[in-house]
mmCIF file of C-alpha atoms in Angstrom:
data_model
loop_
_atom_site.group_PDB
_atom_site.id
_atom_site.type_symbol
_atom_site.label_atom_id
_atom_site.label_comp_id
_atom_site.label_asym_id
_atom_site.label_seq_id
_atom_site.Cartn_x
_atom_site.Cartn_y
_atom_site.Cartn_z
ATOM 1 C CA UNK A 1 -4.546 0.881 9.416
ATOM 2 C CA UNK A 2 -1.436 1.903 6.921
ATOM 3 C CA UNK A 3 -2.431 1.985 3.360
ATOM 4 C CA UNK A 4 0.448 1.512 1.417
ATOM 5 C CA UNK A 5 0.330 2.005 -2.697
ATOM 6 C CA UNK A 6 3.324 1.015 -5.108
ATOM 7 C CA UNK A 7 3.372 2.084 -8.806
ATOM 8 C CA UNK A 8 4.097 1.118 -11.292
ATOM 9 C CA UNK A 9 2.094 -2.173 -11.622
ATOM 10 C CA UNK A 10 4.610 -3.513 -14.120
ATOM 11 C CA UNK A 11 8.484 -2.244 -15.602
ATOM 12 C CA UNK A 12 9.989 -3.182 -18.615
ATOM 13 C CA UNK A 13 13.836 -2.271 -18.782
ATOM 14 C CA UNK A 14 16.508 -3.114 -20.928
ATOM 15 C CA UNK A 15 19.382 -4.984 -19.457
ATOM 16 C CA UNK A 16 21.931 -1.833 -18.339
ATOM 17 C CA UNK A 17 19.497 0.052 -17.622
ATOM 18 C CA UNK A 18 18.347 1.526 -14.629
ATOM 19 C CA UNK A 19 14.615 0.919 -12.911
ATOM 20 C CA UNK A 20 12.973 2.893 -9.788
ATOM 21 C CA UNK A 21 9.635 1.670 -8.138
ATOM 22 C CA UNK A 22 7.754 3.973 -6.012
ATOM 23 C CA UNK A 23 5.479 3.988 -2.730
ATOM 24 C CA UNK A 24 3.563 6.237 -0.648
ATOM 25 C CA UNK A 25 2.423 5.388 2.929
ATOM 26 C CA UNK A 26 -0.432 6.979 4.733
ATOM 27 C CA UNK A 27 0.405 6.141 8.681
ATOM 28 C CA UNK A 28 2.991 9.164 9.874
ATOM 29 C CA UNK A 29 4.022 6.505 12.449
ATOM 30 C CA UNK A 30 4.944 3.976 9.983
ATOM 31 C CA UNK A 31 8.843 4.236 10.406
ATOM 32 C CA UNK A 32 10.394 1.118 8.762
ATOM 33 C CA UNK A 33 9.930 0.334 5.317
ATOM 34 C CA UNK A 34 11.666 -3.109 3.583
ATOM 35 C CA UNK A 35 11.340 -3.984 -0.056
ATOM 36 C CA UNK A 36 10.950 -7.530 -0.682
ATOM 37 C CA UNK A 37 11.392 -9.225 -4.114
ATOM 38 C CA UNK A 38 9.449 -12.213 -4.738
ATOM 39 C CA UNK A 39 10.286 -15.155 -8.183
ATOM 40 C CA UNK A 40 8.280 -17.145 -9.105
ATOM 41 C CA UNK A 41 6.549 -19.256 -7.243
ATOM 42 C CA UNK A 42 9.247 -18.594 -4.489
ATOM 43 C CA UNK A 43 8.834 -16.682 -0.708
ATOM 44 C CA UNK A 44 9.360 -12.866 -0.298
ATOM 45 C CA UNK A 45 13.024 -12.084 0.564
ATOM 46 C CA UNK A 46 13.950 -9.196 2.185
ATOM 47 C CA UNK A 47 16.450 -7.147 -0.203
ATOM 48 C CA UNK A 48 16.821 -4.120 1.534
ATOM 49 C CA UNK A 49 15.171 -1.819 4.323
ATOM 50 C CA UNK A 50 15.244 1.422 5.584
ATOM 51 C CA UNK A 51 14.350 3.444 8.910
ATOM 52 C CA UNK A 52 12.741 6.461 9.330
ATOM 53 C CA UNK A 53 15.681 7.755 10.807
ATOM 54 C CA UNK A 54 17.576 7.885 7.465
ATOM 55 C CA UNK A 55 17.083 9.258 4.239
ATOM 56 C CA UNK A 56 18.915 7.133 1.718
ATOM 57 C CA UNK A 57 20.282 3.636 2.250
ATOM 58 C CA UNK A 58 22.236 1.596 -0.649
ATOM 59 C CA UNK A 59 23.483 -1.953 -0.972
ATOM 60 C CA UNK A 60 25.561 -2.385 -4.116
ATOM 61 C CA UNK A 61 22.931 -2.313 -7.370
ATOM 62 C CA UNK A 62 20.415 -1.298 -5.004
ATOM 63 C CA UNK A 63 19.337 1.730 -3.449
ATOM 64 C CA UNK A 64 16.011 2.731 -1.520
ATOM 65 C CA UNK A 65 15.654 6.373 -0.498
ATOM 66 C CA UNK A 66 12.906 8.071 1.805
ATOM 67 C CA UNK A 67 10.712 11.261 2.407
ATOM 68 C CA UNK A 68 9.010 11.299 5.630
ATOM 69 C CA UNK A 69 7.366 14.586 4.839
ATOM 70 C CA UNK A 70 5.925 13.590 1.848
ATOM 71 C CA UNK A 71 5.508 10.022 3.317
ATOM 72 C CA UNK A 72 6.850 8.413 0.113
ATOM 73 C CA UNK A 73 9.681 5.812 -0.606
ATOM 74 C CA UNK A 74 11.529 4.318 -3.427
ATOM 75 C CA UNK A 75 13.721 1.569 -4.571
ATOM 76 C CA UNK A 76 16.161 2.068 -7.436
ATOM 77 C CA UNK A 77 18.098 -0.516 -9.231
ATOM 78 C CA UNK A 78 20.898 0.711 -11.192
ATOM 79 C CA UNK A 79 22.934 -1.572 -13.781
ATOM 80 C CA UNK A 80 19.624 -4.258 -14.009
ATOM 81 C CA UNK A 81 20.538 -7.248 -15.242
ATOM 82 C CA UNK A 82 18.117 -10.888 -16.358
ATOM 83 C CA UNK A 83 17.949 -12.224 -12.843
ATOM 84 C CA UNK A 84 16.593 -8.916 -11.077
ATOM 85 C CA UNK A 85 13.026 -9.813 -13.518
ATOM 86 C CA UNK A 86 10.853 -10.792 -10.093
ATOM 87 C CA UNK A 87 7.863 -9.187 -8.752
ATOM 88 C CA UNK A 88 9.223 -6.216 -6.019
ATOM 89 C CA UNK A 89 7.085 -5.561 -2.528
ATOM 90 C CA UNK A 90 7.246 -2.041 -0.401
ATOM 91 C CA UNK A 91 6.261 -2.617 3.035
ATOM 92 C CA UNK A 92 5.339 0.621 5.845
ATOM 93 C CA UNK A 93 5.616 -0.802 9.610
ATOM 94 C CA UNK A 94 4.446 0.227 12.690
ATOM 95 C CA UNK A 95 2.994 -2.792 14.460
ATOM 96 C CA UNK A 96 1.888 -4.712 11.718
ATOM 97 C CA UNK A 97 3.413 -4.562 8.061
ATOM 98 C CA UNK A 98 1.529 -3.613 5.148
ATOM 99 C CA UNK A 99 2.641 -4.461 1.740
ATOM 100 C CA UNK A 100 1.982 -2.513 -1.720
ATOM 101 C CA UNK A 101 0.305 -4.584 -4.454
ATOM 102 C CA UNK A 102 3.669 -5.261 -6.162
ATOM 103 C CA UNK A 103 5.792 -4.379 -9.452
ATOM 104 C CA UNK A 104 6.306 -6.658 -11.641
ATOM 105 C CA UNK A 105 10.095 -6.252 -13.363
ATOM 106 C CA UNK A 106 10.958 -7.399 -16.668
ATOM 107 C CA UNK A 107 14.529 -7.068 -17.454
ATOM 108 C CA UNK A 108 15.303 -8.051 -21.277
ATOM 109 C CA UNK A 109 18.476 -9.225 -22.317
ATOM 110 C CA UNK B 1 16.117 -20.947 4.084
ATOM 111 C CA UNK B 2 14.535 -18.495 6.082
ATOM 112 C CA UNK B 3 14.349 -20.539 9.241
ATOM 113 C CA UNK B 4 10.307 -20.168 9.559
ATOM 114 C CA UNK B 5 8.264 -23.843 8.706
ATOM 115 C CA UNK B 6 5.074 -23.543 7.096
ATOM 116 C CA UNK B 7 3.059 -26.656 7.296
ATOM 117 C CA UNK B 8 2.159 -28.340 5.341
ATOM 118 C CA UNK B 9 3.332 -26.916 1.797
ATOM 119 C CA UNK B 10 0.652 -27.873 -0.354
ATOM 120 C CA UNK B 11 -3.428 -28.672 0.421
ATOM 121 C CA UNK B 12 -6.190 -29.321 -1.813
ATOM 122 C CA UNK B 13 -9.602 -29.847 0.062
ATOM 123 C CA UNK B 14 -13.470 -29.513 -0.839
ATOM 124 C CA UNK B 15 -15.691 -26.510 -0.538
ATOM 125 C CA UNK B 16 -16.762 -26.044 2.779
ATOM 126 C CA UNK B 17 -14.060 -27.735 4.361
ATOM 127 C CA UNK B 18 -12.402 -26.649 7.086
ATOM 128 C CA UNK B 19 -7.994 -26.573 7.365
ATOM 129 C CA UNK B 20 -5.449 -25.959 9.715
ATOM 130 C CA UNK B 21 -2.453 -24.149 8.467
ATOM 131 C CA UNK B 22 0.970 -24.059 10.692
ATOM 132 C CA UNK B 23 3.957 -21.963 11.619
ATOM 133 C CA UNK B 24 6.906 -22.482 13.350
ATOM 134 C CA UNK B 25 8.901 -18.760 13.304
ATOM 135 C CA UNK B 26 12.202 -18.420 13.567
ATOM 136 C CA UNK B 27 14.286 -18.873 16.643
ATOM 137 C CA UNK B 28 13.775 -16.232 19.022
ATOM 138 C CA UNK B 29 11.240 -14.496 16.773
ATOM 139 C CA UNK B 30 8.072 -13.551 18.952
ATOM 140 C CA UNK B 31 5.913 -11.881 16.354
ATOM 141 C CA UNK B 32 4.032 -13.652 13.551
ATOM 142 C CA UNK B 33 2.118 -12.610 10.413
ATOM 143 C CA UNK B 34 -0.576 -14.019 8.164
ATOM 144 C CA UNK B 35 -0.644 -13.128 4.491
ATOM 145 C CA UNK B 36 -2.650 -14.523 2.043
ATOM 146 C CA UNK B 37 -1.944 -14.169 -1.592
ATOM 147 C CA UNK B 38 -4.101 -14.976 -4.300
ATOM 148 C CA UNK B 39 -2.807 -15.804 -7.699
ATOM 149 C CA UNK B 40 -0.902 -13.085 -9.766
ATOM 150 C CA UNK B 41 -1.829 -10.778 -6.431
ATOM 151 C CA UNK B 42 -0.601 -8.827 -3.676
ATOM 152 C CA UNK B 43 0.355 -9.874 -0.417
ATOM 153 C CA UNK B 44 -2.821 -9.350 1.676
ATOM 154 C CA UNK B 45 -2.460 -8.703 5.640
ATOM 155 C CA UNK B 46 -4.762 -10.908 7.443
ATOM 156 C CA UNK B 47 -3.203 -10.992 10.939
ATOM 157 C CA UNK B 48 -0.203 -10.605 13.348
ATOM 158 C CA UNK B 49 0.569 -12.068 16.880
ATOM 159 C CA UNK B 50 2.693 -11.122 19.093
ATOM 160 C CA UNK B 51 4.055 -13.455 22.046
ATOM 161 C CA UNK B 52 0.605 -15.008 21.920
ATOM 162 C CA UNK B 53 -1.534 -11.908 22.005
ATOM 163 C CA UNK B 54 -3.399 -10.736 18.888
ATOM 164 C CA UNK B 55 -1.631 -7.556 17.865
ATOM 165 C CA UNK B 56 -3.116 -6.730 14.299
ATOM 166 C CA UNK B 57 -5.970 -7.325 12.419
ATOM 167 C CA UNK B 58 -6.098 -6.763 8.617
ATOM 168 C CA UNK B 59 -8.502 -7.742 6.154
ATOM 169 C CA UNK B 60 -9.423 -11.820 7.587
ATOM 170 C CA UNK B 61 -12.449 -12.857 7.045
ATOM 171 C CA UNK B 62 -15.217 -14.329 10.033
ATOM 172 C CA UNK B 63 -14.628 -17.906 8.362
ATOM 173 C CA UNK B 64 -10.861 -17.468 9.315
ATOM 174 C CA UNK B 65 -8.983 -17.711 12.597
ATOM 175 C CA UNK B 66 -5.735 -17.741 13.902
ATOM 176 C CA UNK B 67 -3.777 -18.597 17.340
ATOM 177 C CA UNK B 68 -0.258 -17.947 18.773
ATOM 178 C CA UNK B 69 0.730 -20.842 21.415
ATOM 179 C CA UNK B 70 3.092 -20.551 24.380
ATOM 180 C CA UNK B 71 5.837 -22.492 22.278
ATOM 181 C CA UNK B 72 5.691 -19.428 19.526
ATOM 182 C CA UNK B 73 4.152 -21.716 16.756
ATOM 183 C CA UNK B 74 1.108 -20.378 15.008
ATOM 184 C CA UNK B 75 -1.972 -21.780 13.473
ATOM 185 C CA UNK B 76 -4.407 -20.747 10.477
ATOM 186 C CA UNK B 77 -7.659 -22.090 10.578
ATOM 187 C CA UNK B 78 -9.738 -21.530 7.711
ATOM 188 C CA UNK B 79 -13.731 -23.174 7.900
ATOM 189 C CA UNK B 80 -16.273 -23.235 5.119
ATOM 190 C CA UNK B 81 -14.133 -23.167 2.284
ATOM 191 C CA UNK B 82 -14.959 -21.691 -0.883
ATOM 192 C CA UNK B 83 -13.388 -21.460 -3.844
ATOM 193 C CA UNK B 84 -12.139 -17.681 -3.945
ATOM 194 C CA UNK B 85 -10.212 -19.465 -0.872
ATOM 195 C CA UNK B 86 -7.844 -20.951 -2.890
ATOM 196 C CA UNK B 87 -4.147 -18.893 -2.366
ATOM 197 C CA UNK B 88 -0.740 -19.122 -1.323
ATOM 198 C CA UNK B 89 -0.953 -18.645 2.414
ATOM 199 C CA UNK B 90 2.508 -16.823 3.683
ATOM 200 C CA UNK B 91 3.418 -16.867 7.590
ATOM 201 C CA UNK B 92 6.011 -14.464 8.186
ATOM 202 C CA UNK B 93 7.923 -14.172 11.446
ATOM 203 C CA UNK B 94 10.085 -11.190 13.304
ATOM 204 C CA UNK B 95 11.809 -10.155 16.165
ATOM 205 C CA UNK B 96 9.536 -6.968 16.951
ATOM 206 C CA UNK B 97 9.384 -5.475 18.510
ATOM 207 C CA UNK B 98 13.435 -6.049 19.580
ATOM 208 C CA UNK B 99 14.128 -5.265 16.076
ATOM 209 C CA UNK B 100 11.049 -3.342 14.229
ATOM 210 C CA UNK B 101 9.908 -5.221 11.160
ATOM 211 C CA UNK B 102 12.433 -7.721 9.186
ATOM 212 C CA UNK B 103 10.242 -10.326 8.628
ATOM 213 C CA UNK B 104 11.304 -13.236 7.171
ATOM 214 C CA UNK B 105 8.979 -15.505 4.896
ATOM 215 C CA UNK B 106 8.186 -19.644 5.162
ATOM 216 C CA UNK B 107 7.672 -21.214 1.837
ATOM 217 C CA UNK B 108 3.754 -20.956 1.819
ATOM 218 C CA UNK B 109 1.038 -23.164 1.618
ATOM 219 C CA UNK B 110 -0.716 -23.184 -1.197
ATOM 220 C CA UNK B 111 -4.414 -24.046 -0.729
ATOM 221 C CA UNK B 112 -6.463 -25.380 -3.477
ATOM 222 C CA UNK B 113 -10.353 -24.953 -3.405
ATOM 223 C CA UNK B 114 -11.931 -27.676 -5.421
#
């Protein structure tokens, strides 16, 4: 099945500044890929997703962009601010969905 | 809210015990998932139905099972607990394969092993 890994384990940022989280996928057929960001003691929520059929997607703050060649994805939050601290999934899809361990963000004020 | 029910939202049983876990997706969603997440950890894949059929299979133990039923709900069933058991148990549900992936997340159950 799709292996999926997400570094790093944990991010530190300054509020203002600007935080990327990366993944790599192992399934060539995986070809939709949502990042999910999780607070504590809260559900996963979907925060943005991209297909295989584009290369960059962004959503105000947020942007996720994707290599299919190199079978590797990332999410990049510009402008971070106190309430984006939450622990971020990467998910590859074909059938099933298969999530990286997690970042955990830290954004200090 | 996400519009998937996870029943119920928290459980604390013996070792050895056997529990029953449920999900109600959303609306109109046909596939569910099964992840179980242990504290401080990743979200771990355990399985996925589709319209009733099994469609995935990821790391679920022989002590666990799981069901899809003609209404769409699903059920966990986890037997001879132990206490490594103990997690938050996420059902996830999505409109795959109409729309590929977006899955949307109930609240969890969070098991306690004691």
């Amino acid at each position: 099945g799709e292996n999926v890994e997400q570094h790093p384990s944990t991010l530190s940022v300054q509020e203002g500044d600007s935080a990327v989280i990366k993944c790599t996928y192992s399934d060539s057929a995986s070809n939709y890929f949502p990042w999910y960001k999780q607070e504590l003691g809260k559900r996963p929520q979907l925060i943005i997703d991209i297909r295989s059929n584009v290369g960059e997607k962004k959503d105000q703050r947020i942007a996720v962009t994707l290599n299919k060649t190199a079978k590797h994805f990332s999410l990049h939050i510009t402008e971070t601010q106190p309430e984006d601290s939450a622990v971020y999934f990467c998910a590859a899809s074909t059938n099933d969905m298969r999530f990286g361990a997690g970042t955990r963000l830290t954004v200090k004020p | 809210d996400s519009g998937v029910t996870q029943t119920p939202k928290h459980l604390i049983t013996a070792t050895g015990q056997r529990v029953t876990l449920r999900c109600s997706p959303r609306s109109g969603d046909l596939s569910v998932y099964w992840y179980q997440q242990s504290l401080d950890q990743g979200l771990q894949f355990l399985i996925q139905y589709y319209n009733g059929e099994e469609r995935a299979k990821g790391n679920i133990l022989e002590r666990f099972s799981a069901q899809q039923f003609p209404d769409l709900h699903s059920e966990l069933n986890l037997s001879s607990l132990e206490l490594g058991d103990s997690a938050l148990y996420f059902c996830a549900s999505s409109a795959y394969p109409d729309r590929e992936g977006e899955a949307f997340f109930g609240q969890g159950t969070r098991l306690t092993v004691v």
